[in-house]
Short mmCIF file of C-alpha atoms and ligand atoms in Angstrom, two decimals:
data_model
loop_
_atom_site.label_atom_id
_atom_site.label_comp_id
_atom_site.label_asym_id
_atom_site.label_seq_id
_atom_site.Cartn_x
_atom_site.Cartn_y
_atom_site.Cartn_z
CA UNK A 6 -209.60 71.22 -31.97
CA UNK A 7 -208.63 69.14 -35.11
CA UNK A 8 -208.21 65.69 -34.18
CA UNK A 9 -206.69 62.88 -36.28
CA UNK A 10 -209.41 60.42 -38.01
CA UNK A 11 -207.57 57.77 -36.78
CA UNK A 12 -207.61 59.02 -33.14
CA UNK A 13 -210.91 59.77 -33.14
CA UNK A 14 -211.91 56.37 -34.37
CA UNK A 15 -209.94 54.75 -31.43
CA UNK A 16 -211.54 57.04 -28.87
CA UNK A 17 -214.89 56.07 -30.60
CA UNK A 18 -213.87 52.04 -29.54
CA UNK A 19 -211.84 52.76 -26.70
CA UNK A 20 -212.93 51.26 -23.48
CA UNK A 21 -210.13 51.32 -21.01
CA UNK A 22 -207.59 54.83 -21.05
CA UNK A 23 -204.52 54.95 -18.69
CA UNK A 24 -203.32 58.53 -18.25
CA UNK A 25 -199.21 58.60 -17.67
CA UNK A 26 -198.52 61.74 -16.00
CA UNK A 27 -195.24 63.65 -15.07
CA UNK A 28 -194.29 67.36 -13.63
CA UNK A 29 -195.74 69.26 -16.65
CA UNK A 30 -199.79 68.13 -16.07
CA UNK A 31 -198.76 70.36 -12.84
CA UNK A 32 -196.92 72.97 -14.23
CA UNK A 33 -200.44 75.28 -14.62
CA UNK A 34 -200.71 74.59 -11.16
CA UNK A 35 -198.03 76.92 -10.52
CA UNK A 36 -195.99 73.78 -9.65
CA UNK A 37 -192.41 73.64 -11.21
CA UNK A 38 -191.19 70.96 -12.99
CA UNK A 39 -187.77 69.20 -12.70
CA UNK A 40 -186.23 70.25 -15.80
CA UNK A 41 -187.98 73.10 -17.78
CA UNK A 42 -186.06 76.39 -17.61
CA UNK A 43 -187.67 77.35 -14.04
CA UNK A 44 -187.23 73.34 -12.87
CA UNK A 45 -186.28 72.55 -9.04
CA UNK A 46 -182.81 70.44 -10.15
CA UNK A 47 -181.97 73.50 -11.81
CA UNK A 48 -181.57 75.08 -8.50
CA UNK A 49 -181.13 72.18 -6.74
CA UNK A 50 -179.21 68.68 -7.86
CA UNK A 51 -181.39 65.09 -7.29
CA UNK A 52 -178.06 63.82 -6.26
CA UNK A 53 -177.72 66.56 -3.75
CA UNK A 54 -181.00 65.87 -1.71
CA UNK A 55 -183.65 63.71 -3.47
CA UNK A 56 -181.39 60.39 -2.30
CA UNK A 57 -181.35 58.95 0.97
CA UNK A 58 -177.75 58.87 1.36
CA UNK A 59 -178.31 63.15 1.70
CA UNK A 60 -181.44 62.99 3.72
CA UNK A 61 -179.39 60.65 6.28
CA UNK A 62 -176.00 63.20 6.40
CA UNK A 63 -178.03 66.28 5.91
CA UNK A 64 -182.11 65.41 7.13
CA UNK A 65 -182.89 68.89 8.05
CA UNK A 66 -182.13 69.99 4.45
CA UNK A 67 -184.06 67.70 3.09
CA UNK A 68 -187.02 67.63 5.27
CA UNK A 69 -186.81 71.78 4.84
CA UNK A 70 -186.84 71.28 0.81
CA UNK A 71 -189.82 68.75 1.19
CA UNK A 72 -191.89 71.16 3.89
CA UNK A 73 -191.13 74.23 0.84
CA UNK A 74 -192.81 72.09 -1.95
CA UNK A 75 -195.50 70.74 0.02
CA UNK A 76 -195.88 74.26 1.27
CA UNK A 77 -196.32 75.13 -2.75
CA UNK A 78 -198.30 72.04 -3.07
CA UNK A 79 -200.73 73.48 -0.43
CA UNK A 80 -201.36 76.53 -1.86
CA UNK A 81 -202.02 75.24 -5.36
CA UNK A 82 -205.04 73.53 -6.80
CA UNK A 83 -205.50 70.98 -9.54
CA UNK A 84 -205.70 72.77 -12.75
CA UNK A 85 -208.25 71.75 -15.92
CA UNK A 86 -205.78 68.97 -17.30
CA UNK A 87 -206.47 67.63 -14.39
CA UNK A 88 -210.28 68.02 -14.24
CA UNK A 89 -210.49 67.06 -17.48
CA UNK A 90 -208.83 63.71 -16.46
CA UNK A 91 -210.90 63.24 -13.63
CA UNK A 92 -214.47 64.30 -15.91
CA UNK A 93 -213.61 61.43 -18.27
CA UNK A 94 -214.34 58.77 -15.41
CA UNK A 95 -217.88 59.44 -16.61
CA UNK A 96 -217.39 57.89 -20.37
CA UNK A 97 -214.27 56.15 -19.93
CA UNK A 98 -212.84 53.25 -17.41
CA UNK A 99 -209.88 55.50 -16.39
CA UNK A 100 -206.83 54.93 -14.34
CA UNK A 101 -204.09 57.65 -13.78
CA UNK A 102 -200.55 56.39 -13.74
CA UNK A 103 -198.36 59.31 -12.11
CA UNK A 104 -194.98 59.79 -11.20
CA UNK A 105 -195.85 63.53 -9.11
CA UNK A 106 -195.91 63.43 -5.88
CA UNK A 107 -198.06 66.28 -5.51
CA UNK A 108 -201.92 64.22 -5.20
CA UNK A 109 -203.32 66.86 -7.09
CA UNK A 110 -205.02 63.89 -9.37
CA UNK A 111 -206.65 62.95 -5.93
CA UNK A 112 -207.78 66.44 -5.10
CA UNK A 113 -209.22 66.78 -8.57
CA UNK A 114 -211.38 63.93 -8.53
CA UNK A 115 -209.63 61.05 -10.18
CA UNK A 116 -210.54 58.24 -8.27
CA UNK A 117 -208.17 55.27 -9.71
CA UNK A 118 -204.20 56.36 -9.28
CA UNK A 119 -201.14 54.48 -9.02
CA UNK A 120 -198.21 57.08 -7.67
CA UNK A 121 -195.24 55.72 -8.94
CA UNK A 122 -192.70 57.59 -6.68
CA UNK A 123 -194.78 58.34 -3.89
CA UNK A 124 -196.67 61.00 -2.54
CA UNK A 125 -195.46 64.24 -0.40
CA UNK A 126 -198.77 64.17 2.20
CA UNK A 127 -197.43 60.89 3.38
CA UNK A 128 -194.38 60.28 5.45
CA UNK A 129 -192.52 57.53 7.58
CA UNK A 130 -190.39 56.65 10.52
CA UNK A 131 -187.11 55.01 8.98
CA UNK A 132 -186.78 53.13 11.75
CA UNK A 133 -190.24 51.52 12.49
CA UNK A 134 -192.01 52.38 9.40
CA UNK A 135 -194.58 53.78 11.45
CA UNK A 136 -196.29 56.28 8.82
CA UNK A 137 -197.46 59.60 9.63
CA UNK A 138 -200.10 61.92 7.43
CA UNK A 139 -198.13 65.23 6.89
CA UNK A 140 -201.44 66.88 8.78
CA UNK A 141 -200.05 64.84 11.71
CA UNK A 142 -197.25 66.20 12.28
CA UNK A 143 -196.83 69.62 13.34
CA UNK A 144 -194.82 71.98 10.56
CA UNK A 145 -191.23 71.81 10.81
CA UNK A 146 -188.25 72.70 8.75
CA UNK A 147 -186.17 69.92 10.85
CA UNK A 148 -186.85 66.59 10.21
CA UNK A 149 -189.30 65.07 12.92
CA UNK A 150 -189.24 62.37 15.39
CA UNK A 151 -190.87 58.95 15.57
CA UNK A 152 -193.60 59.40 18.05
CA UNK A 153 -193.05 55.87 18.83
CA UNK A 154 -189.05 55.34 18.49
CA UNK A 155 -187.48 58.51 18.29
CA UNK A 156 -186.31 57.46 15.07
CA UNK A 157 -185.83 60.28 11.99
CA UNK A 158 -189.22 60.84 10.04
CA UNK A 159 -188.81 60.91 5.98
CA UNK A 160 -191.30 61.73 2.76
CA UNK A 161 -193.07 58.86 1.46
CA UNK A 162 -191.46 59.40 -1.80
CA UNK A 163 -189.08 57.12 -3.70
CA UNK A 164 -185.71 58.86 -3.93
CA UNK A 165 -183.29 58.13 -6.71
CA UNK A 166 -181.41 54.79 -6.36
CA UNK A 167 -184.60 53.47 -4.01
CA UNK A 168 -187.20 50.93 -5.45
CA UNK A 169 -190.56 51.70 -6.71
CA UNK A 170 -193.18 50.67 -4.59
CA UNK A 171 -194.06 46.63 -6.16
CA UNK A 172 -197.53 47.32 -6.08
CA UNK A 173 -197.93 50.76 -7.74
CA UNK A 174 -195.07 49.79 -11.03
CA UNK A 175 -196.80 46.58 -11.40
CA UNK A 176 -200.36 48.27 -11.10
CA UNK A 177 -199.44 50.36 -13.11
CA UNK A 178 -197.83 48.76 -16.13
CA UNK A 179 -200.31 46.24 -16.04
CA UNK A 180 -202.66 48.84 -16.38
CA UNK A 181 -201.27 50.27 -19.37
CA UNK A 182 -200.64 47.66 -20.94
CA UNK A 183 -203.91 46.31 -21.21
CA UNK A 184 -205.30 50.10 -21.91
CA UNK A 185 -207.00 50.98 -25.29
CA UNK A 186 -205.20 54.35 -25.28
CA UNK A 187 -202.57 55.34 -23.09
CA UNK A 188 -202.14 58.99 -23.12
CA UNK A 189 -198.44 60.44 -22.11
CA UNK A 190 -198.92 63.58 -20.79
CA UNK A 191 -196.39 66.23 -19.61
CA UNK A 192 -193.15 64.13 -19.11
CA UNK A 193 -189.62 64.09 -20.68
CA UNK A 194 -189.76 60.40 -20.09
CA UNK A 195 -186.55 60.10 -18.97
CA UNK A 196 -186.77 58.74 -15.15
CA UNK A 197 -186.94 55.22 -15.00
CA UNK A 198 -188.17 52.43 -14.61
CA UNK A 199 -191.46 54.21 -14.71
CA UNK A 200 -190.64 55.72 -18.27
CA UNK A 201 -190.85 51.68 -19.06
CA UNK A 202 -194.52 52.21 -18.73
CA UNK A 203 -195.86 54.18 -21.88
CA UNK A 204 -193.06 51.87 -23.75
CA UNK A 205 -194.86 48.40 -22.77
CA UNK A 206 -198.25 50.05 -23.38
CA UNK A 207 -196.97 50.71 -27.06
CA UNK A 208 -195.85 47.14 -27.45
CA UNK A 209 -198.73 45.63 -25.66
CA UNK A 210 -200.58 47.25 -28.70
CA UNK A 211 -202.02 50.54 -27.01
CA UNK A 212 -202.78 53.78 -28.69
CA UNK A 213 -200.09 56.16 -26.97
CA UNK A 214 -200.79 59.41 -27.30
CA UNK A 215 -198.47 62.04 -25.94
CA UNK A 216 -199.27 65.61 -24.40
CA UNK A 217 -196.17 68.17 -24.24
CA UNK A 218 -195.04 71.47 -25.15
CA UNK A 219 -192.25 70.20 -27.00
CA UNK A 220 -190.94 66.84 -28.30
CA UNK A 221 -189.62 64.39 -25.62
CA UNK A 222 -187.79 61.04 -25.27
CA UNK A 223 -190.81 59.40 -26.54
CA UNK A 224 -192.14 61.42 -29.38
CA UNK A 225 -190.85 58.71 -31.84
CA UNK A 226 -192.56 55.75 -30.76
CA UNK A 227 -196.06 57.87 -29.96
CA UNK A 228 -198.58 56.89 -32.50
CA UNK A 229 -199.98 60.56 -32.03
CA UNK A 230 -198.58 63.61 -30.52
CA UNK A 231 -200.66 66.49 -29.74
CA UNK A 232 -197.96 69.68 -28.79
CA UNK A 233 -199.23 72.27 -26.52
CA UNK A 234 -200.26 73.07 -22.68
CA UNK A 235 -201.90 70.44 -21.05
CA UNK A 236 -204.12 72.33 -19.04
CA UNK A 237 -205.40 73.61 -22.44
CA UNK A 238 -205.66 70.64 -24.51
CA UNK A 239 -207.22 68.25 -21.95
CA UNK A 240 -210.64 70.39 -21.95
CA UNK A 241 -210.78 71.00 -25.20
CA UNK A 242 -210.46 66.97 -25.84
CA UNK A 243 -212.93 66.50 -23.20
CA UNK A 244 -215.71 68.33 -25.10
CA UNK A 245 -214.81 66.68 -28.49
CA UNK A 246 -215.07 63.28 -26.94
CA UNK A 247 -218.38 64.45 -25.39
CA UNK A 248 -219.89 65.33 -29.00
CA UNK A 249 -218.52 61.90 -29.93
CA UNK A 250 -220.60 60.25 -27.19
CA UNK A 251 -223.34 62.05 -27.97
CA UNK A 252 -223.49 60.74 -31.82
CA UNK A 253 -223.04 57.46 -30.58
CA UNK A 254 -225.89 57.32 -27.97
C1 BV8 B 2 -184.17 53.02 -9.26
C2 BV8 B 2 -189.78 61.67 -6.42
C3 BV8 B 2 -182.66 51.37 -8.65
C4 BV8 B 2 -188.95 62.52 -5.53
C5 BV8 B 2 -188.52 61.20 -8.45
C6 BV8 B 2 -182.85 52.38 -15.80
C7 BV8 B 2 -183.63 51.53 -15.03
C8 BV8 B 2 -183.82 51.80 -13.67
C9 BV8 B 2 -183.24 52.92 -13.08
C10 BV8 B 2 -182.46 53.77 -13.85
C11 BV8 B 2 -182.26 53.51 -15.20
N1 BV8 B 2 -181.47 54.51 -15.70
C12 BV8 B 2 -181.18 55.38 -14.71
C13 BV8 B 2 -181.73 54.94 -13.57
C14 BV8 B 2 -181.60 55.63 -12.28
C15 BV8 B 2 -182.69 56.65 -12.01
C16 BV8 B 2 -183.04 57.48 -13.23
O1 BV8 B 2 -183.99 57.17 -13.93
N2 BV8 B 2 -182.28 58.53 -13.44
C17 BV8 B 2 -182.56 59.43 -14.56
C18 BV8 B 2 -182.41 60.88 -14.09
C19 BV8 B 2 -181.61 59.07 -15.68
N3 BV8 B 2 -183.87 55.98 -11.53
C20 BV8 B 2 -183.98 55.77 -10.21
O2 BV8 B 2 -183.11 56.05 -9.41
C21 BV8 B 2 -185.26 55.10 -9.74
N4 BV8 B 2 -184.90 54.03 -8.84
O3 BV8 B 2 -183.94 52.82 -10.38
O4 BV8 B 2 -183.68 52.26 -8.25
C22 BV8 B 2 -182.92 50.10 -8.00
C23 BV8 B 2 -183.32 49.01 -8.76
C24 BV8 B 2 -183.50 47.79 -8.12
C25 BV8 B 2 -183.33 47.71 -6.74
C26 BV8 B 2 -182.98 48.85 -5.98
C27 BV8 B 2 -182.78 50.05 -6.61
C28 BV8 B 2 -186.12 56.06 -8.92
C29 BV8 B 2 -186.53 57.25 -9.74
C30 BV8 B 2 -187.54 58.09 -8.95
C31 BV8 B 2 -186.88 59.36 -8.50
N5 BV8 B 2 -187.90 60.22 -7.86
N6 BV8 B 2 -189.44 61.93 -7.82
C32 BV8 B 2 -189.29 63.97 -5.67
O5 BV8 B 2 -190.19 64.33 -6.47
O6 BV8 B 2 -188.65 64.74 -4.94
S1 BV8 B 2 -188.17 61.54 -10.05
C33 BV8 B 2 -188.84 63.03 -10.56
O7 BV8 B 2 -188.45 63.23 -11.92
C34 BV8 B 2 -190.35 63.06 -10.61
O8 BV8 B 2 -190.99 62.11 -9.82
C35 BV8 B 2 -190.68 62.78 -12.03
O9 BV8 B 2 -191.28 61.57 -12.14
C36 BV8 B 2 -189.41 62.54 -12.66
C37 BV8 B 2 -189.43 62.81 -14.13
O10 BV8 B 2 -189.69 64.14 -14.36
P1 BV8 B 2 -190.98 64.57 -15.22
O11 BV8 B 2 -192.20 64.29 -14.44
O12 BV8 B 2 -190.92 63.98 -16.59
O13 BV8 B 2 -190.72 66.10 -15.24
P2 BV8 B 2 -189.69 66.89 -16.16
O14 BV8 B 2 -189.49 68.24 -15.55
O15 BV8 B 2 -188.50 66.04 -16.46
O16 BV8 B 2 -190.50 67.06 -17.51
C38 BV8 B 2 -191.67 67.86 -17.55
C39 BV8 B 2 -192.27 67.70 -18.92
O17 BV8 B 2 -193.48 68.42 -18.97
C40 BV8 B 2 -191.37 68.24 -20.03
O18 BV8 B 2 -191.38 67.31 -21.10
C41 BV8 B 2 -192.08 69.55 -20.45
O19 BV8 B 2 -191.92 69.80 -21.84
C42 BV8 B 2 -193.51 69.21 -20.14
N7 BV8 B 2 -194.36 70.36 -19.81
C43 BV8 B 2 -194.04 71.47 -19.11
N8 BV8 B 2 -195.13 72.26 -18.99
C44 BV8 B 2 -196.15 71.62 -19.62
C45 BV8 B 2 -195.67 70.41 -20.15
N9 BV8 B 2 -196.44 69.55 -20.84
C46 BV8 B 2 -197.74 69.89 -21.01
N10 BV8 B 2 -198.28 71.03 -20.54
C47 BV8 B 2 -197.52 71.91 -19.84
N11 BV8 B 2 -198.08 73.06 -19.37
ZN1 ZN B 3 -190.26 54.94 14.60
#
């Protein structure tokens, strides 16, 4: 893999990297994204159920779409952009800032993750805000009950129109802005606030580096963008930045 001098210079200094992460890093996963040619809004509109103004006149529909994906979710596994990510813990202070829902960063490994919008194993009682692990509750393709109130059970994801939870944008931002290299990898960078992120990172003064098949949103502010799958080009950086290691030891 050819790498720019200038690249490999900052990964020879770098100390702290934040990985920014959307739909694509899980595309190899067998996971579709939201707006490539086989995305889920193609079939299916955000406005239509990923709001809870749908979940609340239609919640079986909703909780059926959500029990489908973490069906898919189930029977995928994190592929080797993702153990890549996780294998740089070992030379790098890491921290993976993702906007999936799909805890496949989790399952591979990585061990310090703010999820942006949520994540699809969690879920909660609207009512009493008791949570529930999606093990916990028995499968259904109608929206459960509140064990404790009867009230209607949702996904612990943040819906469009609905805040980001304070802890995980501000975690996360922080994060990347005070990261070394902040690598963008398989989003079109257009949801927001959380497209903010790799923005402030670049003005903070960190390296952004951007992993896609094709140009995005961002491709004009990234100091370096490297086109192609991720699942392919995260390996193949983790053994160059190995040999670097190794001359520096
Ligand atoms: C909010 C969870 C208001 C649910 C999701 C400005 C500021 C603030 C808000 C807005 C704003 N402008 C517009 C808004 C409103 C809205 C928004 O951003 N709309 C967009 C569509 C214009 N934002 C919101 O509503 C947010 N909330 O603002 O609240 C508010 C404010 C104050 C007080 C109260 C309320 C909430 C947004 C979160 C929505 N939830 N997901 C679920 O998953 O079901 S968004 C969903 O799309 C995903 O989470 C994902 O994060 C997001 C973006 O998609 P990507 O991950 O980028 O995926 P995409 O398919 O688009 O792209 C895939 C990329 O991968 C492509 O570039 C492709 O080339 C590449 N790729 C494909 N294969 C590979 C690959 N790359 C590498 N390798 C491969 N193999
Ligand atoms: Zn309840």
């Amino acid at each position: 893999m050819q790498l720019k001098k200038e690249f490999i210079e900052r990964l020879q200094k770098a100390k702290k990297i934040v990985f920014f992460t959307g739909a694509g890093i899980s595309a190899e996963s067998g996971i579709s994204t939201f707006r490539g040619v086989d995305g889920i809004w193609n079939k299916m509109k955000p406005e239509e159920l990923a709001n809870f103004d749908a979940f609340m006149r239609n919640p079986d529909l909703v909780w059926e779409w959500y029990q489908h994906r973490r069906e898919i979710v189930h029977n995928c596994q994190p592929n080797p952009g993702h153990n890549a990510i996780a294998a740089l813990e070992q030379y790098y202070d890491v921290t993976v800032v993702t906007q999936n829902i799909d805890n496949l960063h989790r399952r591979a490994g990585s061990t310090k993750i703010f999820e942006l919008h949520g994540n699809i194993e969690r879920n909660f009682c609207v009512n009493c805000h008791t949570f529930y692990n999606s093990p916990d509750l028995e499968i259904t393709y109608t929206a459960p009950k509140c064990k404790k109130c009867g009230g209607l059970v949702r996904p612990d994801v943040v819906w469009f129109g609905e805040m980001l939870p304070q802890d995980q944008y501000s975690g996360g931002e922080k994060t990347a802005a005070w990261s070394d290299i902040c690598f963008v990898v398989g989003t079109s960078a257009v949801v927001f606030p959380a497209a903010y992120i790799p923005m402030q990172a670049k003005h903070n003064g960190s390296y952004v580096v951007e992993i896609n098949i094709e140009p995005t949103e961002l491709s004009r502010s990234a100091d370096y963008s490297i086109f192609g799958k991720s699942g392919e080009i995260l390996p193949q950086l983790l053994e160059e930045i190995k040999k670097i290691k190794e001359q520096q030891l």
